[in-house]
PDB file of C-alpha atoms in Angstrom:
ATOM      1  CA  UNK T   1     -12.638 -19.008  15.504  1.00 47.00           C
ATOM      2  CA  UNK T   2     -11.897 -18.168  11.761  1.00 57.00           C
ATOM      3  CA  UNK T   3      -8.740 -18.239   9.924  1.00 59.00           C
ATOM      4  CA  UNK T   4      -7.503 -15.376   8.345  1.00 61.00           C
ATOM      5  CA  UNK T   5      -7.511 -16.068   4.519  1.00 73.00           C
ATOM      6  CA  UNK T   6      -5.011 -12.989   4.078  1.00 70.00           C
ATOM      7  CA  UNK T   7      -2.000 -11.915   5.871  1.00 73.00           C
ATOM      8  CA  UNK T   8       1.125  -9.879   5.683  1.00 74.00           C
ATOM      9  CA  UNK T   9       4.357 -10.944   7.430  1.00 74.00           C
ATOM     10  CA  UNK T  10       7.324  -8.997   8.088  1.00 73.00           C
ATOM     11  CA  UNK T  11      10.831 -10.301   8.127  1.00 67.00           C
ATOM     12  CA  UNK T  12      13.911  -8.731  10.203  1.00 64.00           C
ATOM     13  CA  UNK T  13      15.425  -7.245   7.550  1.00 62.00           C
ATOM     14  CA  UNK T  14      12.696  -4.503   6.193  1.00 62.00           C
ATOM     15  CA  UNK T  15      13.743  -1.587   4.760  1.00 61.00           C
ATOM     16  CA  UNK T  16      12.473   1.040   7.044  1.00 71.00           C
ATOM     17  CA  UNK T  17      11.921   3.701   5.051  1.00 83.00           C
ATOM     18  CA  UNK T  18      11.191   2.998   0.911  1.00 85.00           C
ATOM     19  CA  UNK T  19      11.021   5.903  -2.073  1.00 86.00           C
ATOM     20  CA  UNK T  20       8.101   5.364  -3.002  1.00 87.00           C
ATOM     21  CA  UNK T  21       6.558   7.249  -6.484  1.00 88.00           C
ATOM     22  CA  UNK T  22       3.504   6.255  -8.179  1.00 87.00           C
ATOM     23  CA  UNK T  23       3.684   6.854 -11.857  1.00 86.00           C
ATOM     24  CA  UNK T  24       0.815   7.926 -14.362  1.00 84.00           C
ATOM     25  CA  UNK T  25       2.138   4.733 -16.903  1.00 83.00           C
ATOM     26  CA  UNK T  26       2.537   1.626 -16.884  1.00 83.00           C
ATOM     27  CA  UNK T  27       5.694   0.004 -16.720  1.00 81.00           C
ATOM     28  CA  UNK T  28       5.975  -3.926 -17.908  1.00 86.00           C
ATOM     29  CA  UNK T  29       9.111  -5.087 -15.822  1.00 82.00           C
ATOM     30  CA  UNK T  30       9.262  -6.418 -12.335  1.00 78.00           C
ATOM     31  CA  UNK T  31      12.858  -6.465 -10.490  1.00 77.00           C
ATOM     32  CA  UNK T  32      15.382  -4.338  -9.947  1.00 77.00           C
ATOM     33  CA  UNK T  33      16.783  -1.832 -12.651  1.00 77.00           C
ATOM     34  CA  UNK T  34      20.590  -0.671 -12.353  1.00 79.00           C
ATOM     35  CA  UNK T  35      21.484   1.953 -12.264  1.00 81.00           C
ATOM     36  CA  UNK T  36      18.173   3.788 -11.540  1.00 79.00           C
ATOM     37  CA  UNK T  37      20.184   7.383 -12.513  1.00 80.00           C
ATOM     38  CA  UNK T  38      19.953   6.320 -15.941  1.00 79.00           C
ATOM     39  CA  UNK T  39      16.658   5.976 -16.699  1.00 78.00           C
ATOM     40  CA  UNK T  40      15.287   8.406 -13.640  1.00 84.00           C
ATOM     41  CA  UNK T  41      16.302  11.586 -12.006  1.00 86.00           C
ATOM     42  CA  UNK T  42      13.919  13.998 -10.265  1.00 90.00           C
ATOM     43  CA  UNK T  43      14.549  17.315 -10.190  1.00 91.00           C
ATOM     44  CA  UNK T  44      13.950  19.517  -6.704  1.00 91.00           C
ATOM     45  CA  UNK T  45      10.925  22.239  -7.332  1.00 85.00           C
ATOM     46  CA  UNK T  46       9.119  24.325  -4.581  1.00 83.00           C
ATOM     47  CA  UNK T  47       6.867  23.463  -2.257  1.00 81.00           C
ATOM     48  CA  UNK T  48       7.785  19.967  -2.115  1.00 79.00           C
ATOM     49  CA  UNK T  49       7.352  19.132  -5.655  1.00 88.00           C
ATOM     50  CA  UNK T  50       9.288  17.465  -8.523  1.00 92.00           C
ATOM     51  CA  UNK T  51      10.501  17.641 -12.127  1.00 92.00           C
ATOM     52  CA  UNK T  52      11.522  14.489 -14.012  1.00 91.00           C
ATOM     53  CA  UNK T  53      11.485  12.985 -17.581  1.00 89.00           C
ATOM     54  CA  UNK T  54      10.148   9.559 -18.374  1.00 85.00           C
ATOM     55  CA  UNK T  55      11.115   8.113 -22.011  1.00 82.00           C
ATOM     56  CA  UNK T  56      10.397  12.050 -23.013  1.00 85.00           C
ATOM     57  CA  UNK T  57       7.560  12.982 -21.377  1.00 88.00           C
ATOM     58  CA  UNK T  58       7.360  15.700 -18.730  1.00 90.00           C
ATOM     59  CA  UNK T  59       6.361  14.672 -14.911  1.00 92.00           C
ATOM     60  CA  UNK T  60       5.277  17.286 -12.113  1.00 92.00           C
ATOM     61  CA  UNK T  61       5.140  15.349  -8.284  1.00 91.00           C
ATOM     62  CA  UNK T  62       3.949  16.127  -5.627  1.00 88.00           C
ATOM     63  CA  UNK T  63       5.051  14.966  -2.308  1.00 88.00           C
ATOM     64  CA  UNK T  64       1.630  13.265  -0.152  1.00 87.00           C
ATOM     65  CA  UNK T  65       2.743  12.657   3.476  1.00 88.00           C
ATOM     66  CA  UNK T  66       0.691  10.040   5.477  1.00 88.00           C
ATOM     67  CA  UNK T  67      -1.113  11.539   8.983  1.00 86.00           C
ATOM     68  CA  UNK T  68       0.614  10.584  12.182  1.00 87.00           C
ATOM     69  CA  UNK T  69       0.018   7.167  12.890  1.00 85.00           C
ATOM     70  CA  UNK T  70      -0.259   6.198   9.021  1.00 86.00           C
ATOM     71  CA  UNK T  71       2.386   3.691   7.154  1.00 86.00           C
ATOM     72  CA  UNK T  72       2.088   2.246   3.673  1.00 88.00           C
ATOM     73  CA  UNK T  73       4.096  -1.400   3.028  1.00 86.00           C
ATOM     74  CA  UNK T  74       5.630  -2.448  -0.155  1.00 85.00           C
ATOM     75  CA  UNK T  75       4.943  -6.278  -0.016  1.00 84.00           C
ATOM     76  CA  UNK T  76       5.295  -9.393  -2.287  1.00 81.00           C
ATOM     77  CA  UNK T  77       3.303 -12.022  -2.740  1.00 80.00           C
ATOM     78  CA  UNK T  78       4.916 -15.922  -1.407  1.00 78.00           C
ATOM     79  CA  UNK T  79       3.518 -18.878  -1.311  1.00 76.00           C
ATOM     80  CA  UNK T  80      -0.123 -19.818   0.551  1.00 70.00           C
ATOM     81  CA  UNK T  81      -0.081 -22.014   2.992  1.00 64.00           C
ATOM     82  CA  UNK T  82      -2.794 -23.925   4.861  1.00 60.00           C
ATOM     83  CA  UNK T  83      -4.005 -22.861   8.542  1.00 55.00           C
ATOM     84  CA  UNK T  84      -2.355 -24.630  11.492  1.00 60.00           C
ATOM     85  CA  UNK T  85      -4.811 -26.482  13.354  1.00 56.00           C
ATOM     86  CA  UNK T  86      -6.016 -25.376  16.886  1.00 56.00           C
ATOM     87  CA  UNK T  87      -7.126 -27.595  19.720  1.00 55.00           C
ATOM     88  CA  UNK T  88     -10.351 -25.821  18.910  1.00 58.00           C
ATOM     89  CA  UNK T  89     -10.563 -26.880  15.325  1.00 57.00           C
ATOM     90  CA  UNK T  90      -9.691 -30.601  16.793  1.00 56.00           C
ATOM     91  CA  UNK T  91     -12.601 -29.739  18.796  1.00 56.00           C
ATOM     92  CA  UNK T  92     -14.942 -28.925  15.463  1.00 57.00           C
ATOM     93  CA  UNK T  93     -13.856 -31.329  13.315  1.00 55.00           C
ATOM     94  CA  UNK T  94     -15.683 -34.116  15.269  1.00 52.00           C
ATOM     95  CA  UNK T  95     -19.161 -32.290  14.526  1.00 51.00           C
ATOM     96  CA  UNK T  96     -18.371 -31.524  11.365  1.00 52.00           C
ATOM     97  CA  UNK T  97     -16.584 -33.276   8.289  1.00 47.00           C
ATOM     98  CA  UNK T  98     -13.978 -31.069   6.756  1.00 51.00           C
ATOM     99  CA  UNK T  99     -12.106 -31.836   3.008  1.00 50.00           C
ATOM    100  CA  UNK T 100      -9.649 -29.474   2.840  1.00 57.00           C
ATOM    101  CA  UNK T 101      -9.478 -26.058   4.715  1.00 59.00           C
ATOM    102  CA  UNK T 102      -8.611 -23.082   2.459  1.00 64.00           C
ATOM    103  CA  UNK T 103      -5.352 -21.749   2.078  1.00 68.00           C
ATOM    104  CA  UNK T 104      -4.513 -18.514   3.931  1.00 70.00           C
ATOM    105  CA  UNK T 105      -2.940 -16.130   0.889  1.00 78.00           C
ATOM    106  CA  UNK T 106       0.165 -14.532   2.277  1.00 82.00           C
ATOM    107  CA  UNK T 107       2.368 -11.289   1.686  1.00 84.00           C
ATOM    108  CA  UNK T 108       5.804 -10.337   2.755  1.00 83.00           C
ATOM    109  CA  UNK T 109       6.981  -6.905   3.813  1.00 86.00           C
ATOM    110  CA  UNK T 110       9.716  -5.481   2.477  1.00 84.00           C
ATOM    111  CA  UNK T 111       9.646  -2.105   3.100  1.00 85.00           C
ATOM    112  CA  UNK T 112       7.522   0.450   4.843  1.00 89.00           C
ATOM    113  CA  UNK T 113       6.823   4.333   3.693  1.00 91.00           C
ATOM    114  CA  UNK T 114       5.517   7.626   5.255  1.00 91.00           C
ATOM    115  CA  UNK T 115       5.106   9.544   2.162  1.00 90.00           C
ATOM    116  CA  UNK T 116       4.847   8.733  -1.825  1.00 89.00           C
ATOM    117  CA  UNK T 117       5.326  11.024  -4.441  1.00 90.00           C
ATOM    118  CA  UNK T 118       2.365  11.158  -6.791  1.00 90.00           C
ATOM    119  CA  UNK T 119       3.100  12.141 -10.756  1.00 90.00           C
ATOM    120  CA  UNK T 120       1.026  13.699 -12.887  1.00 88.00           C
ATOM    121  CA  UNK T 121       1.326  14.412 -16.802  1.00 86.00           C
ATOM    122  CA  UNK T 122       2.272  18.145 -17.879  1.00 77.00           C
ATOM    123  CA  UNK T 123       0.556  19.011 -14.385  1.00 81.00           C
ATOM    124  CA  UNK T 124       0.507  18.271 -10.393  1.00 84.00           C
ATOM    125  CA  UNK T 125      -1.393  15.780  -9.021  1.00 78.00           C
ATOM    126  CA  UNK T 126      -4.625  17.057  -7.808  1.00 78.00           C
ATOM    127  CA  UNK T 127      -7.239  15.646  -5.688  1.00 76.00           C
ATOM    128  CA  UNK T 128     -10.191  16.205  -7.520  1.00 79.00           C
ATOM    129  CA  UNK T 129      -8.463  14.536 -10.713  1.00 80.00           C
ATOM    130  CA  UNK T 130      -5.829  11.980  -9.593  1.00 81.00           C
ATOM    131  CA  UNK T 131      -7.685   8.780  -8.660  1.00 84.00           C
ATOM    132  CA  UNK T 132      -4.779   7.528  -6.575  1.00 81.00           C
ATOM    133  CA  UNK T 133      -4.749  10.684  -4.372  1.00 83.00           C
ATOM    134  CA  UNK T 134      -8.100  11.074  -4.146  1.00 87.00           C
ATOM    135  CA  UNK T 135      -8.293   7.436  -2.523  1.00 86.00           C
ATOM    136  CA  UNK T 136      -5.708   7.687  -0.291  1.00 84.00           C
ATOM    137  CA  UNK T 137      -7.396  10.850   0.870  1.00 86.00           C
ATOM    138  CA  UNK T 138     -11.033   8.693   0.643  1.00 90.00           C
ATOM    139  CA  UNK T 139      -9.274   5.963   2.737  1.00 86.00           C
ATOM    140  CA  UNK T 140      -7.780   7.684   5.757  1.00 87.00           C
ATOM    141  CA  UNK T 141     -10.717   9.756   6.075  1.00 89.00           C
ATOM    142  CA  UNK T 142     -12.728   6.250   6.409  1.00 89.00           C
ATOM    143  CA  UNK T 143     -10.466   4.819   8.502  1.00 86.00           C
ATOM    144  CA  UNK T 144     -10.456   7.824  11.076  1.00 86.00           C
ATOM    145  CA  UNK T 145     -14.265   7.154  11.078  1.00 87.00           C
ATOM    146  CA  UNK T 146     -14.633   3.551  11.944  1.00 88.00           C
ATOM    147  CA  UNK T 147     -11.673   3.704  14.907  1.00 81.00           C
ATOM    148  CA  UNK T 148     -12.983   7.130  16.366  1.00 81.00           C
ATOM    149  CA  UNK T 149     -15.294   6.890  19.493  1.00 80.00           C
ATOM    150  CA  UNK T 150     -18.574   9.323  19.178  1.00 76.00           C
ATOM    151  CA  UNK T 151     -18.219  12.066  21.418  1.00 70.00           C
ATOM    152  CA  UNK T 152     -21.732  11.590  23.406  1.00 63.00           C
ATOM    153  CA  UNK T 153     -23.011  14.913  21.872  1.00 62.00           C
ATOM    154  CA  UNK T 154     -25.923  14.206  19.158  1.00 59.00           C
ATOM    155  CA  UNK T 155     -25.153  16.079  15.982  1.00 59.00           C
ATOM    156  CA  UNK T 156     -26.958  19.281  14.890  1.00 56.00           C
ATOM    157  CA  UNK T 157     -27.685  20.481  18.490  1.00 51.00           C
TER     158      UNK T 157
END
């Protein structure tokens, strides 16, 4: 059996439900910034969008809500560690020499998110346009198609 060489664990104490926005800059800072009122405050629009201005520039968002059944996770990156040997790799090892097995790269959770809000410069985020949206869009779409089971009907008749 192979070893994962990614995986995401989840403590007890993840936020359920994180704000998440995805901005069209980049910011050079990592951590926490207090207070966040300061330096951001979105204003309510129609339709589920946004208003807000970043170091003088004007932001329209627009609210994407994952399908049923969808999550995203905000995660960090820890330390890698090593996979735990099994009594099957006990097993292997005697046919086969092994240096060193690879490490197993490893995320935390720390929060989980139904929706994002998706900014856009002078405009709202638009599928045909906005990268980000577009593959989120790209990606569920996929994902439907590799879990779904075919119906038994062959297509075009």
């Amino acid at each position: 059996m192979s070893h994962p060489i990614f995986a995401v664990e989840s403590r007890d104490s993840v936020q359920k439900n994180a704000s998440v926005h995805l901005l069209p800059c980049r910011i050079h800072h990592d951590g926490n910034v207090e207070p966040v009122d300061a330096y951001w405050n979105p204003n309510e629009g129609q339709n589920q969008t946004r208003t807000a201005y970043l170091r003088g520039r004007k932001l329209h968002g627009k609210a994407v809500k994952l399908p049923e059944g969808y999550y995203g996770s905000v995660v960090e990156k820890s330390e890698p560690k090593k996979p735990e040997k099994t009594q099957e790799m006990a097993e292997d090892v005697e046919l086969q020499e092994q240096d060193e097995q690879p490490e197993a790269g490893v995320m935390q959770r720390k929060a989980t998110f139904d929706e994002l809000m998706i900014w856009g410069h002078e405009s709202l985020a638009d599928s045909n346009e906005d990268p980000y949206l577009r593959g989120v869009e790209e990606w569920i779409s996929f994902a439907e198609q590799i879990h779904s089971y075919p119906s038994g009907k062959p297509e075009g008749n």
